[in-house]
């Protein structure tokens, strides 16, 4: 299995930053490895400081469950199978848009988390950073 490298994280962050710049929304962008450990984080000029931890939690969640946080959120609403999941893992589980798993050679090797705008903006920036490695 290929590990996610710092060079990979920089490539991912650069792609995400480009999209954030295009939409005019400063973002916090975090990349974690297969163990959920932070590899790199960028807080663009003007991005909310409150979104630093959120971006890291989204990246961690995307890897911890190998699912987009948007999809996990859809499945964690009342009456859904994962209702209450956000209260697990010390409250670290993020259940709103902006977190995506990262794959390399067809294997999930990390997660990307983006926070700083609307859910739609966060998701679009995360998807832009989900480059093929």
mmCIF file with all atom_site columns, C-alpha atoms in Angstrom, residues 31-89:
data_model
loop_
_atom_site.group_PDB
_atom_site.id
_atom_site.type_symbol
_atom_site.label_atom_id
_atom_site.label_alt_id
_atom_site.label_comp_id
_atom_site.label_asym_id
_atom_site.label_entity_id
_atom_site.label_seq_id
_atom_site.pdbx_PDB_ins_code
_atom_site.Cartn_x
_atom_site.Cartn_y
_atom_site.Cartn_z
_atom_site.occupancy
_atom_site.B_iso_or_equiv
_atom_site.pdbx_formal_charge
_atom_site.auth_seq_id
_atom_site.auth_comp_id
_atom_site.auth_asym_id
_atom_site.auth_atom_id
_atom_site.pdbx_PDB_model_num
ATOM 1  C CA . UNK A 1 31 ? -4.836  16.562 5.044  1.00 0.00 ? 31 UNK A CA 1
ATOM 2  C CA . UNK A 1 32 ? -4.477  13.495 7.276  1.00 0.00 ? 32 UNK A CA 1
ATOM 3  C CA . UNK A 1 33 ? -2.747  10.181 6.641  1.00 0.00 ? 33 UNK A CA 1
ATOM 4  C CA . UNK A 1 34 ? -4.141  6.646  6.858  1.00 0.00 ? 34 UNK A CA 1
ATOM 5  C CA . UNK A 1 35 ? -3.959  6.769  10.668 1.00 0.00 ? 35 UNK A CA 1
ATOM 6  C CA . UNK A 1 36 ? -5.854  10.056 10.812 1.00 0.00 ? 36 UNK A CA 1
ATOM 7  C CA . UNK A 1 37 ? -2.717  11.984 11.740 1.00 0.00 ? 37 UNK A CA 1
ATOM 8  C CA . UNK A 1 38 ? -2.348  15.514 10.403 1.00 0.00 ? 38 UNK A CA 1
ATOM 9  C CA . UNK A 1 39 ? 0.175   15.796 7.565  1.00 0.00 ? 39 UNK A CA 1
ATOM 10 C CA . UNK A 1 40 ? -0.468  19.391 6.536  1.00 0.00 ? 40 UNK A CA 1
ATOM 11 C CA . UNK A 1 41 ? -2.856  22.266 7.155  1.00 0.00 ? 41 UNK A CA 1
ATOM 12 C CA . UNK A 1 42 ? -3.268  25.645 5.483  1.00 0.00 ? 42 UNK A CA 1
ATOM 13 C CA . UNK A 1 43 ? -5.303  28.549 6.766  1.00 0.00 ? 43 UNK A CA 1
ATOM 14 C CA . UNK A 1 44 ? -5.766  30.948 3.898  1.00 0.00 ? 44 UNK A CA 1
ATOM 15 C CA . UNK A 1 45 ? -5.612  34.663 4.655  1.00 0.00 ? 45 UNK A CA 1
ATOM 16 C CA . UNK A 1 46 ? -8.928  35.714 6.118  1.00 0.00 ? 46 UNK A CA 1
ATOM 17 C CA . UNK A 1 47 ? -10.190 32.192 6.861  1.00 0.00 ? 47 UNK A CA 1
ATOM 18 C CA . UNK A 1 48 ? -11.988 31.772 10.186 1.00 0.00 ? 48 UNK A CA 1
ATOM 19 C CA . UNK A 1 49 ? -9.854  30.528 13.068 1.00 0.00 ? 49 UNK A CA 1
ATOM 20 C CA . UNK A 1 50 ? -12.877 28.594 14.298 1.00 0.00 ? 50 UNK A CA 1
ATOM 21 C CA . UNK A 1 51 ? -12.680 26.489 11.163 1.00 0.00 ? 51 UNK A CA 1
ATOM 22 C CA . UNK A 1 52 ? -9.153  25.211 11.808 1.00 0.00 ? 52 UNK A CA 1
ATOM 23 C CA . UNK A 1 53 ? -10.292 22.369 14.086 1.00 0.00 ? 53 UNK A CA 1
ATOM 24 C CA . UNK A 1 54 ? -13.363 21.755 11.935 1.00 0.00 ? 54 UNK A CA 1
ATOM 25 C CA . UNK A 1 55 ? -11.237 21.194 8.806  1.00 0.00 ? 55 UNK A CA 1
ATOM 26 C CA . UNK A 1 56 ? -8.996  18.770 10.694 1.00 0.00 ? 56 UNK A CA 1
ATOM 27 C CA . UNK A 1 57 ? -12.027 16.918 12.108 1.00 0.00 ? 57 UNK A CA 1
ATOM 28 C CA . UNK A 1 58 ? -13.566 16.642 8.642  1.00 0.00 ? 58 UNK A CA 1
ATOM 29 C CA . UNK A 1 59 ? -10.322 15.169 7.268  1.00 0.00 ? 59 UNK A CA 1
ATOM 30 C CA . UNK A 1 60 ? -10.108 12.744 10.202 1.00 0.00 ? 60 UNK A CA 1
ATOM 31 C CA . UNK A 1 61 ? -13.750 11.686 9.820  1.00 0.00 ? 61 UNK A CA 1
ATOM 32 C CA . UNK A 1 62 ? -13.406 11.120 6.063  1.00 0.00 ? 62 UNK A CA 1
ATOM 33 C CA . UNK A 1 63 ? -10.509 8.729  6.710  1.00 0.00 ? 63 UNK A CA 1
ATOM 34 C CA . UNK A 1 64 ? -11.867 7.164  9.895  1.00 0.00 ? 64 UNK A CA 1
ATOM 35 C CA . UNK A 1 65 ? -15.011 6.014  8.081  1.00 0.00 ? 65 UNK A CA 1
ATOM 36 C CA . UNK A 1 66 ? -13.748 6.072  4.460  1.00 0.00 ? 66 UNK A CA 1
ATOM 37 C CA . UNK A 1 67 ? -16.747 8.189  3.468  1.00 0.00 ? 67 UNK A CA 1
ATOM 38 C CA . UNK A 1 68 ? -17.471 11.772 2.483  1.00 0.00 ? 68 UNK A CA 1
ATOM 39 C CA . UNK A 1 69 ? -18.616 13.672 5.551  1.00 0.00 ? 69 UNK A CA 1
ATOM 40 C CA . UNK A 1 70 ? -21.573 14.967 3.528  1.00 0.00 ? 70 UNK A CA 1
ATOM 41 C CA . UNK A 1 71 ? -22.767 11.384 2.976  1.00 0.00 ? 71 UNK A CA 1
ATOM 42 C CA . UNK A 1 72 ? -22.152 10.474 6.617  1.00 0.00 ? 72 UNK A CA 1
ATOM 43 C CA . UNK A 1 73 ? -24.225 13.495 7.580  1.00 0.00 ? 73 UNK A CA 1
ATOM 44 C CA . UNK A 1 74 ? -27.076 12.387 5.349  1.00 0.00 ? 74 UNK A CA 1
ATOM 45 C CA . UNK A 1 75 ? -27.037 8.998  7.094  1.00 0.00 ? 75 UNK A CA 1
ATOM 46 C CA . UNK A 1 76 ? -26.819 10.404 10.620 1.00 0.00 ? 76 UNK A CA 1
ATOM 47 C CA . UNK A 1 77 ? -30.080 12.338 10.695 1.00 0.00 ? 77 UNK A CA 1
ATOM 48 C CA . UNK A 1 78 ? -32.932 11.263 13.009 1.00 0.00 ? 78 UNK A CA 1
ATOM 49 C CA . UNK A 1 79 ? -34.370 7.888  11.899 1.00 0.00 ? 79 UNK A CA 1
ATOM 50 C CA . UNK A 1 80 ? -31.207 7.125  9.869  1.00 0.00 ? 80 UNK A CA 1
ATOM 51 C CA . UNK A 1 81 ? -28.760 4.300  10.604 1.00 0.00 ? 81 UNK A CA 1
ATOM 52 C CA . UNK A 1 82 ? -25.925 6.490  11.956 1.00 0.00 ? 82 UNK A CA 1
ATOM 53 C CA . UNK A 1 83 ? -27.986 8.870  14.075 1.00 0.00 ? 83 UNK A CA 1
ATOM 54 C CA . UNK A 1 84 ? -25.837 10.051 16.990 1.00 0.00 ? 84 UNK A CA 1
ATOM 55 C CA . UNK A 1 85 ? -22.490 9.118  15.435 1.00 0.00 ? 85 UNK A CA 1
ATOM 56 C CA . UNK A 1 86 ? -21.246 12.691 15.879 1.00 0.00 ? 86 UNK A CA 1
ATOM 57 C CA . UNK A 1 87 ? -21.239 12.128 19.648 1.00 0.00 ? 87 UNK A CA 1
ATOM 58 C CA . UNK A 1 88 ? -18.690 9.302  19.376 1.00 0.00 ? 88 UNK A CA 1
ATOM 59 C CA . UNK A 1 89 ? -14.906 9.538  19.283 1.00 0.00 ? 89 UNK A CA 1
#
